[in-house]
């Protein structure tokens, strides 16, 4: 495959990744393997850095679209985003000392539990409950933001889906609001990752720019579908993604 064909394929997978990420998170599961396949001559750090540039662009576009239509609970989101940013930086610098295999197994079984619970609770996330943002809720937001931020800094796959589930289960958001809120937290983790990758020269700006444009197009499509069809659509999409993610991680862990 020549460079032009590889770039076209990357654009397609970046569009799909942006669409999935904007609706339910987890778009990196589509985009990152495509980058790894198309750029075998580059280091993992460079591929990861280029991927983060693209997903940050898509994330910003989906946030802009969501915030025009969704009432964001900024009192909760700002400290949660800050916590995610700080702990994602800590996670990035802790990559060499944290055993990834253990983390993969933990996340694998957490995803199975999430899928079973979401499938069993038919009304989960379809209706937003009345949300009171007090000190307790902010403390939980900081805790969960730090937890997911650290995981994203060390490893990453599925972090957006984990966030979406947390906002639905623990804060009573509907899936639409939870999806928008998860994008804001991921904004912190992506910025932290780029603060690690850019100074070390691990971003391919030309390739990343093309992939970013396709990711933005996918993100805008994903937000349109999410806003058009609402929480019921996102719930089904979320369950499909969890099954895919569990299968992919299971093959990686047990093959």
PDB file of C-alpha atoms in Angstrom:
ATOM      1  CA  UNK A   1       0.000   0.000   0.000  1.00  0.00           C
ATOM      2  CA  UNK A   2       1.524   3.377  -1.042  1.00  0.00           C
ATOM      3  CA  UNK A   3       1.419   6.512   1.115  1.00  0.00           C
ATOM      4  CA  UNK A   4      -1.634   8.048  -0.616  1.00  0.00           C
ATOM      5  CA  UNK A   5      -3.673   4.857  -0.165  1.00  0.00           C
ATOM      6  CA  UNK A   6      -2.546   4.578   3.458  1.00  0.00           C
ATOM      7  CA  UNK A   7      -3.569   8.189   4.089  1.00  0.00           C
ATOM      8  CA  UNK A   8      -6.987   7.595   2.493  1.00  0.00           C
ATOM      9  CA  UNK A   9      -7.520   4.513   4.687  1.00  0.00           C
ATOM     10  CA  UNK A  10      -6.420   6.477   7.749  1.00  0.00           C
ATOM     11  CA  UNK A  11      -8.939   9.200   6.884  1.00  0.00           C
ATOM     12  CA  UNK A  12     -11.762   6.658   6.679  1.00  0.00           C
ATOM     13  CA  UNK A  13     -10.908   5.057  10.027  1.00  0.00           C
ATOM     14  CA  UNK A  14     -10.420   8.495  11.605  1.00  0.00           C
ATOM     15  CA  UNK A  15     -13.925   9.476  10.452  1.00  0.00           C
ATOM     16  CA  UNK A  16     -15.369   6.278  11.973  1.00  0.00           C
ATOM     17  CA  UNK A  17     -13.356   6.797  15.159  1.00  0.00           C
ATOM     18  CA  UNK A  18     -14.568  10.384  15.484  1.00  0.00           C
ATOM     19  CA  UNK A  19     -18.183   9.333  14.976  1.00  0.00           C
ATOM     20  CA  UNK A  20     -17.986   6.594  17.636  1.00  0.00           C
ATOM     21  CA  UNK A  21     -16.046   8.787  20.056  1.00  0.00           C
ATOM     22  CA  UNK A  22     -18.513  11.687  19.810  1.00  0.00           C
ATOM     23  CA  UNK A  23     -21.485   9.436  20.544  1.00  0.00           C
ATOM     24  CA  UNK A  24     -20.234   6.960  23.151  1.00  0.00           C
ATOM     25  CA  UNK A  25     -16.453   7.210  23.502  1.00  0.00           C
ATOM     26  CA  UNK A  26     -13.963   4.524  22.518  1.00  0.00           C
ATOM     27  CA  UNK A  27     -13.206   5.813  19.027  1.00  0.00           C
ATOM     28  CA  UNK A  28      -9.510   5.223  19.650  1.00  0.00           C
ATOM     29  CA  UNK A  29     -10.208   1.493  19.328  1.00  0.00           C
ATOM     30  CA  UNK A  30     -10.826   2.113  15.613  1.00  0.00           C
ATOM     31  CA  UNK A  31      -8.358   4.904  14.903  1.00  0.00           C
ATOM     32  CA  UNK A  32      -5.276   3.781  16.846  1.00  0.00           C
ATOM     33  CA  UNK A  33      -4.935   0.308  15.248  1.00  0.00           C
ATOM     34  CA  UNK A  34      -5.266   1.975  11.819  1.00  0.00           C
ATOM     35  CA  UNK A  35      -2.425   4.353  12.669  1.00  0.00           C
ATOM     36  CA  UNK A  36      -0.263   1.500  13.972  1.00  0.00           C
ATOM     37  CA  UNK A  37      -0.844  -0.420  10.728  1.00  0.00           C
ATOM     38  CA  UNK A  38      -0.220   2.583   8.447  1.00  0.00           C
ATOM     39  CA  UNK A  39       2.879   3.894  10.261  1.00  0.00           C
ATOM     40  CA  UNK A  40       4.970   0.796  11.112  1.00  0.00           C
ATOM     41  CA  UNK A  41       8.219   2.686  10.615  1.00  0.00           C
ATOM     42  CA  UNK A  42       7.536   5.020  13.549  1.00  0.00           C
ATOM     43  CA  UNK A  43       7.824   4.418  17.287  1.00  0.00           C
ATOM     44  CA  UNK A  44       4.787   3.687  19.458  1.00  0.00           C
ATOM     45  CA  UNK A  45       5.251   7.051  21.182  1.00  0.00           C
ATOM     46  CA  UNK A  46       5.042   8.869  17.824  1.00  0.00           C
ATOM     47  CA  UNK A  47       1.918   6.945  16.783  1.00  0.00           C
ATOM     48  CA  UNK A  48       0.275   7.630  20.164  1.00  0.00           C
ATOM     49  CA  UNK A  49       1.213  11.330  20.002  1.00  0.00           C
ATOM     50  CA  UNK A  50      -0.186  11.695  16.475  1.00  0.00           C
ATOM     51  CA  UNK A  51      -3.377   9.917  17.545  1.00  0.00           C
ATOM     52  CA  UNK A  52      -3.828  12.248  20.533  1.00  0.00           C
ATOM     53  CA  UNK A  53      -3.510  15.300  18.256  1.00  0.00           C
ATOM     54  CA  UNK A  54      -6.314  13.975  16.038  1.00  0.00           C
ATOM     55  CA  UNK A  55      -8.643  12.935  18.853  1.00  0.00           C
ATOM     56  CA  UNK A  56      -8.138  16.292  20.597  1.00  0.00           C
ATOM     57  CA  UNK A  57      -9.303  18.080  17.432  1.00  0.00           C
ATOM     58  CA  UNK A  58     -12.354  15.830  17.141  1.00  0.00           C
ATOM     59  CA  UNK A  59     -13.069  16.185  20.835  1.00  0.00           C
ATOM     60  CA  UNK A  60     -13.034  19.995  20.651  1.00  0.00           C
ATOM     61  CA  UNK A  61     -15.474  19.996  17.734  1.00  0.00           C
ATOM     62  CA  UNK A  62     -17.900  17.637  19.507  1.00  0.00           C
ATOM     63  CA  UNK A  63     -17.688  19.702  22.718  1.00  0.00           C
ATOM     64  CA  UNK A  64     -18.553  22.875  20.769  1.00  0.00           C
ATOM     65  CA  UNK A  65     -21.577  21.159  19.203  1.00  0.00           C
ATOM     66  CA  UNK A  66     -22.759  19.615  22.478  1.00  0.00           C
ATOM     67  CA  UNK A  67     -22.435  22.750  24.624  1.00  0.00           C
ATOM     68  CA  UNK A  68     -24.756  24.656  22.276  1.00  0.00           C
ATOM     69  CA  UNK A  69     -27.541  22.150  22.981  1.00  0.00           C
ATOM     70  CA  UNK A  70     -26.771  20.528  26.368  1.00  0.00           C
ATOM     71  CA  UNK A  71     -26.823  22.194  29.783  1.00  0.00           C
ATOM     72  CA  UNK A  72     -23.400  21.332  31.216  1.00  0.00           C
ATOM     73  CA  UNK A  73     -23.031  21.197  35.015  1.00  0.00           C
ATOM     74  CA  UNK A  74     -19.888  23.345  35.067  1.00  0.00           C
ATOM     75  CA  UNK A  75     -19.689  23.361  38.865  1.00  0.00           C
ATOM     76  CA  UNK A  76     -19.027  19.604  38.667  1.00  0.00           C
ATOM     77  CA  UNK A  77     -17.168  19.479  35.367  1.00  0.00           C
ATOM     78  CA  UNK A  78     -14.411  22.044  35.972  1.00  0.00           C
ATOM     79  CA  UNK A  79     -12.869  20.317  39.040  1.00  0.00           C
ATOM     80  CA  UNK A  80     -13.376  16.910  37.383  1.00  0.00           C
ATOM     81  CA  UNK A  81     -11.552  18.084  34.238  1.00  0.00           C
ATOM     82  CA  UNK A  82      -8.696  19.559  36.291  1.00  0.00           C
ATOM     83  CA  UNK A  83      -8.305  16.343  38.266  1.00  0.00           C
ATOM     84  CA  UNK A  84      -8.279  14.287  35.047  1.00  0.00           C
ATOM     85  CA  UNK A  85      -5.635  16.596  33.545  1.00  0.00           C
ATOM     86  CA  UNK A  86      -3.294  16.382  36.540  1.00  0.00           C
ATOM     87  CA  UNK A  87      -3.595  12.617  36.963  1.00  0.00           C
ATOM     88  CA  UNK A  88      -3.253  11.963  33.225  1.00  0.00           C
ATOM     89  CA  UNK A  89       0.118  13.743  33.396  1.00  0.00           C
ATOM     90  CA  UNK A  90       1.092  11.627  36.401  1.00  0.00           C
ATOM     91  CA  UNK A  91      -0.037   8.513  34.523  1.00  0.00           C
ATOM     92  CA  UNK A  92       1.988   9.424  31.426  1.00  0.00           C
ATOM     93  CA  UNK A  93       5.144   9.759  33.505  1.00  0.00           C
ATOM     94  CA  UNK A  94       4.354   6.507  35.357  1.00  0.00           C
ATOM     95  CA  UNK A  95       4.042   4.330  32.230  1.00  0.00           C
ATOM     96  CA  UNK A  96       7.300   2.479  32.886  1.00  0.00           C
ATOM     97  CA  UNK A  97       6.451   1.513  36.483  1.00  0.00           C
ATOM     98  CA  UNK A  98       2.755   0.579  36.260  1.00  0.00           C
ATOM     99  CA  UNK A  99       2.125  -3.058  35.208  1.00  0.00           C
ATOM    100  CA  UNK A 100      -0.127  -2.655  32.157  1.00  0.00           C
ATOM    101  CA  UNK A 101      -1.162  -6.320  32.119  1.00  0.00           C
ATOM    102  CA  UNK A 102      -2.793  -6.033  35.539  1.00  0.00           C
ATOM    103  CA  UNK A 103      -4.569  -2.845  34.473  1.00  0.00           C
ATOM    104  CA  UNK A 104      -5.814  -4.528  31.300  1.00  0.00           C
ATOM    105  CA  UNK A 105      -7.322  -7.414  33.299  1.00  0.00           C
ATOM    106  CA  UNK A 106      -9.007  -5.035  35.763  1.00  0.00           C
ATOM    107  CA  UNK A 107     -10.526  -2.916  32.983  1.00  0.00           C
ATOM    108  CA  UNK A 108     -11.578  -6.036  31.053  1.00  0.00           C
ATOM    109  CA  UNK A 109     -13.687  -7.320  33.962  1.00  0.00           C
ATOM    110  CA  UNK A 110     -15.006  -3.825  34.739  1.00  0.00           C
ATOM    111  CA  UNK A 111     -16.244  -3.551  31.149  1.00  0.00           C
ATOM    112  CA  UNK A 112     -18.030  -6.917  31.431  1.00  0.00           C
ATOM    113  CA  UNK A 113     -19.738  -5.750  34.635  1.00  0.00           C
ATOM    114  CA  UNK A 114     -20.729  -2.461  32.948  1.00  0.00           C
ATOM    115  CA  UNK A 115     -22.227  -4.285  29.953  1.00  0.00           C
ATOM    116  CA  UNK A 116     -24.254  -6.693  32.133  1.00  0.00           C
ATOM    117  CA  UNK A 117     -25.527  -3.882  34.377  1.00  0.00           C
ATOM    118  CA  UNK A 118     -26.472  -1.581  31.479  1.00  0.00           C
ATOM    119  CA  UNK A 119     -28.254  -4.414  29.654  1.00  0.00           C
ATOM    120  CA  UNK A 120     -30.148  -5.498  32.798  1.00  0.00           C
ATOM    121  CA  UNK A 121     -31.214  -1.965  33.794  1.00  0.00           C
ATOM    122  CA  UNK A 122     -33.436  -1.174  30.820  1.00  0.00           C
ATOM    123  CA  UNK A 123     -34.184   2.394  31.947  1.00  0.00           C
ATOM    124  CA  UNK A 124     -30.608   3.279  32.914  1.00  0.00           C
ATOM    125  CA  UNK A 125     -29.578   6.591  31.372  1.00  0.00           C
ATOM    126  CA  UNK A 126     -32.774   7.112  29.400  1.00  0.00           C
ATOM    127  CA  UNK A 127     -34.104   9.775  31.778  1.00  0.00           C
ATOM    128  CA  UNK A 128     -31.961  12.302  33.621  1.00  0.00           C
ATOM    129  CA  UNK A 129     -32.654  12.474  37.369  1.00  0.00           C
ATOM    130  CA  UNK A 130     -32.658  15.763  39.265  1.00  0.00           C
ATOM    131  CA  UNK A 131     -29.019  16.533  39.981  1.00  0.00           C
ATOM    132  CA  UNK A 132     -27.826  18.467  43.021  1.00  0.00           C
ATOM    133  CA  UNK A 133     -24.165  19.462  42.798  1.00  0.00           C
ATOM    134  CA  UNK A 134     -22.845  19.810  46.332  1.00  0.00           C
ATOM    135  CA  UNK A 135     -19.499  19.168  48.006  1.00  0.00           C
ATOM    136  CA  UNK A 136     -20.024  15.393  47.984  1.00  0.00           C
ATOM    137  CA  UNK A 137     -20.723  15.298  44.230  1.00  0.00           C
ATOM    138  CA  UNK A 138     -17.707  17.510  43.466  1.00  0.00           C
ATOM    139  CA  UNK A 139     -15.496  15.254  45.608  1.00  0.00           C
ATOM    140  CA  UNK A 140     -16.725  12.200  43.685  1.00  0.00           C
ATOM    141  CA  UNK A 141     -16.112  14.058  40.417  1.00  0.00           C
ATOM    142  CA  UNK A 142     -12.520  14.819  41.419  1.00  0.00           C
ATOM    143  CA  UNK A 143     -12.017  11.178  42.453  1.00  0.00           C
ATOM    144  CA  UNK A 144     -13.419   9.689  39.248  1.00  0.00           C
ATOM    145  CA  UNK A 145     -11.684  12.321  37.101  1.00  0.00           C
ATOM    146  CA  UNK A 146      -8.342  11.464  38.706  1.00  0.00           C
ATOM    147  CA  UNK A 147      -8.946   7.720  38.388  1.00  0.00           C
ATOM    148  CA  UNK A 148      -9.867   7.819  34.689  1.00  0.00           C
ATOM    149  CA  UNK A 149      -7.217  10.463  33.989  1.00  0.00           C
ATOM    150  CA  UNK A 150      -4.470   8.258  35.449  1.00  0.00           C
ATOM    151  CA  UNK A 151      -5.727   5.238  33.499  1.00  0.00           C
ATOM    152  CA  UNK A 152      -5.821   7.277  30.284  1.00  0.00           C
ATOM    153  CA  UNK A 153      -2.264   8.478  30.884  1.00  0.00           C
ATOM    154  CA  UNK A 154      -0.946   4.951  31.457  1.00  0.00           C
ATOM    155  CA  UNK A 155      -3.028   2.894  29.041  1.00  0.00           C
ATOM    156  CA  UNK A 156      -6.220   4.521  27.697  1.00  0.00           C
ATOM    157  CA  UNK A 157      -8.538   2.236  25.664  1.00  0.00           C
ATOM    158  CA  UNK A 158     -12.158   2.551  26.779  1.00  0.00           C
ATOM    159  CA  UNK A 159     -11.640   5.578  29.035  1.00  0.00           C
ATOM    160  CA  UNK A 160     -14.442   7.516  27.310  1.00  0.00           C
ATOM    161  CA  UNK A 161     -16.857   4.611  27.780  1.00  0.00           C
ATOM    162  CA  UNK A 162     -15.900   4.291  31.445  1.00  0.00           C
ATOM    163  CA  UNK A 163     -16.587   7.998  31.940  1.00  0.00           C
ATOM    164  CA  UNK A 164     -19.949   7.778  30.192  1.00  0.00           C
ATOM    165  CA  UNK A 165     -21.030   4.926  32.485  1.00  0.00           C
ATOM    166  CA  UNK A 166     -19.847   6.800  35.608  1.00  0.00           C
ATOM    167  CA  UNK A 167     -21.891   9.900  34.726  1.00  0.00           C
ATOM    168  CA  UNK A 168     -24.987   7.780  34.093  1.00  0.00           C
ATOM    169  CA  UNK A 169     -24.688   5.448  37.097  1.00  0.00           C
ATOM    170  CA  UNK A 170     -23.260   7.699  39.813  1.00  0.00           C
ATOM    171  CA  UNK A 171     -24.534  11.147  38.855  1.00  0.00           C
ATOM    172  CA  UNK A 172     -27.897  10.222  37.332  1.00  0.00           C
ATOM    173  CA  UNK A 173     -27.243  11.833  33.924  1.00  0.00           C
ATOM    174  CA  UNK A 174     -29.032  10.572  30.850  1.00  0.00           C
ATOM    175  CA  UNK A 175     -26.788   9.107  28.141  1.00  0.00           C
ATOM    176  CA  UNK A 176     -26.844  12.298  26.067  1.00  0.00           C
ATOM    177  CA  UNK A 177     -25.694  14.526  28.936  1.00  0.00           C
ATOM    178  CA  UNK A 178     -23.193  11.891  30.053  1.00  0.00           C
ATOM    179  CA  UNK A 179     -21.677  11.699  26.574  1.00  0.00           C
ATOM    180  CA  UNK A 180     -21.179  15.476  26.448  1.00  0.00           C
ATOM    181  CA  UNK A 181     -19.688  15.503  29.972  1.00  0.00           C
ATOM    182  CA  UNK A 182     -17.310  12.643  29.167  1.00  0.00           C
ATOM    183  CA  UNK A 183     -15.932  14.684  26.242  1.00  0.00           C
ATOM    184  CA  UNK A 184     -15.055  17.527  28.615  1.00  0.00           C
ATOM    185  CA  UNK A 185     -13.119  15.234  30.947  1.00  0.00           C
ATOM    186  CA  UNK A 186     -11.312  13.673  27.977  1.00  0.00           C
ATOM    187  CA  UNK A 187     -10.320  17.173  26.912  1.00  0.00           C
ATOM    188  CA  UNK A 188      -8.182  17.340  30.060  1.00  0.00           C
ATOM    189  CA  UNK A 189      -6.588  13.934  29.483  1.00  0.00           C
ATOM    190  CA  UNK A 190      -5.817  14.602  25.796  1.00  0.00           C
ATOM    191  CA  UNK A 191      -4.191  17.967  26.594  1.00  0.00           C
ATOM    192  CA  UNK A 192      -2.079  16.312  29.288  1.00  0.00           C
ATOM    193  CA  UNK A 193      -0.976  13.606  26.845  1.00  0.00           C
ATOM    194  CA  UNK A 194       0.093  16.180  24.241  1.00  0.00           C
ATOM    195  CA  UNK A 195       2.079  18.073  26.878  1.00  0.00           C
ATOM    196  CA  UNK A 196       4.024  14.827  27.207  1.00  0.00           C
ATOM    197  CA  UNK A 197       4.308  13.940  23.481  1.00  0.00           C
ATOM    198  CA  UNK A 198       4.873  17.336  21.786  1.00  0.00           C
ATOM    199  CA  UNK A 199       8.067  18.412  23.625  1.00  0.00           C
ATOM    200  CA  UNK A 200       9.643  15.017  22.872  1.00  0.00           C
ATOM    201  CA  UNK A 201       8.915  15.381  19.137  1.00  0.00           C
ATOM    202  CA  UNK A 202       6.475  12.483  19.033  1.00  0.00           C
ATOM    203  CA  UNK A 203       3.793  14.068  16.814  1.00  0.00           C
ATOM    204  CA  UNK A 204       3.627  13.789  13.016  1.00  0.00           C
ATOM    205  CA  UNK A 205       1.973  17.131  12.311  1.00  0.00           C
ATOM    206  CA  UNK A 206       1.174  16.624   8.594  1.00  0.00           C
ATOM    207  CA  UNK A 207      -0.338  13.147   9.031  1.00  0.00           C
ATOM    208  CA  UNK A 208      -1.961  14.216  12.297  1.00  0.00           C
ATOM    209  CA  UNK A 209      -3.547  17.223  10.584  1.00  0.00           C
ATOM    210  CA  UNK A 210      -5.187  15.102   7.876  1.00  0.00           C
ATOM    211  CA  UNK A 211      -6.385  12.523  10.415  1.00  0.00           C
ATOM    212  CA  UNK A 212      -7.640  15.340  12.654  1.00  0.00           C
ATOM    213  CA  UNK A 213      -9.796  16.828   9.867  1.00  0.00           C
ATOM    214  CA  UNK A 214     -11.398  13.434   9.219  1.00  0.00           C
ATOM    215  CA  UNK A 215     -11.861  12.918  12.953  1.00  0.00           C
ATOM    216  CA  UNK A 216     -13.622  16.291  13.194  1.00  0.00           C
ATOM    217  CA  UNK A 217     -15.974  15.321  10.324  1.00  0.00           C
ATOM    218  CA  UNK A 218     -16.775  12.063  12.119  1.00  0.00           C
ATOM    219  CA  UNK A 219     -17.268  13.829  15.447  1.00  0.00           C
ATOM    220  CA  UNK A 220     -19.750  16.300  13.977  1.00  0.00           C
ATOM    221  CA  UNK A 221     -21.665  13.383  12.424  1.00  0.00           C
ATOM    222  CA  UNK A 222     -21.652  11.519  15.751  1.00  0.00           C
ATOM    223  CA  UNK A 223     -22.968  14.549  17.646  1.00  0.00           C
ATOM    224  CA  UNK A 224     -25.684  15.058  15.028  1.00  0.00           C
ATOM    225  CA  UNK A 225     -26.854  11.444  15.417  1.00  0.00           C
ATOM    226  CA  UNK A 226     -26.689  11.640  19.226  1.00  0.00           C
ATOM    227  CA  UNK A 227     -28.704  14.879  19.371  1.00  0.00           C
ATOM    228  CA  UNK A 228     -31.145  13.678  16.709  1.00  0.00           C
ATOM    229  CA  UNK A 229     -31.915  10.271  18.219  1.00  0.00           C
ATOM    230  CA  UNK A 230     -31.198  10.938  21.900  1.00  0.00           C
ATOM    231  CA  UNK A 231     -30.272   8.756  24.847  1.00  0.00           C
ATOM    232  CA  UNK A 232     -31.961   5.595  23.549  1.00  0.00           C
ATOM    233  CA  UNK A 233     -29.714   5.587  20.484  1.00  0.00           C
ATOM    234  CA  UNK A 234     -26.603   6.245  22.583  1.00  0.00           C
ATOM    235  CA  UNK A 235     -27.537   3.422  24.997  1.00  0.00           C
ATOM    236  CA  UNK A 236     -27.736   0.866  22.165  1.00  0.00           C
ATOM    237  CA  UNK A 237     -24.556   2.209  20.552  1.00  0.00           C
ATOM    238  CA  UNK A 238     -22.830   2.062  23.953  1.00  0.00           C
ATOM    239  CA  UNK A 239     -23.769  -1.606  24.474  1.00  0.00           C
ATOM    240  CA  UNK A 240     -22.530  -2.519  20.975  1.00  0.00           C
ATOM    241  CA  UNK A 241     -19.237  -0.741  21.652  1.00  0.00           C
ATOM    242  CA  UNK A 242     -18.816  -2.518  25.009  1.00  0.00           C
ATOM    243  CA  UNK A 243     -19.276  -5.917  23.350  1.00  0.00           C
ATOM    244  CA  UNK A 244     -16.688  -4.973  20.711  1.00  0.00           C
ATOM    245  CA  UNK A 245     -14.273  -3.645  23.338  1.00  0.00           C
ATOM    246  CA  UNK A 246     -14.655  -6.722  25.558  1.00  0.00           C
ATOM    247  CA  UNK A 247     -14.069  -9.007  22.568  1.00  0.00           C
ATOM    248  CA  UNK A 248     -10.998  -7.090  21.415  1.00  0.00           C
ATOM    249  CA  UNK A 249      -9.440  -6.930  24.886  1.00  0.00           C
ATOM    250  CA  UNK A 250     -10.321 -10.578  25.533  1.00  0.00           C
ATOM    251  CA  UNK A 251      -8.513 -11.695  22.378  1.00  0.00           C
ATOM    252  CA  UNK A 252      -5.495  -9.620  23.361  1.00  0.00           C
ATOM    253  CA  UNK A 253      -5.405 -10.976  26.917  1.00  0.00           C
ATOM    254  CA  UNK A 254      -6.151 -14.654  26.364  1.00  0.00           C
ATOM    255  CA  UNK A 255      -4.811 -15.439  22.886  1.00  0.00           C
TER     256      UNK A 255
END
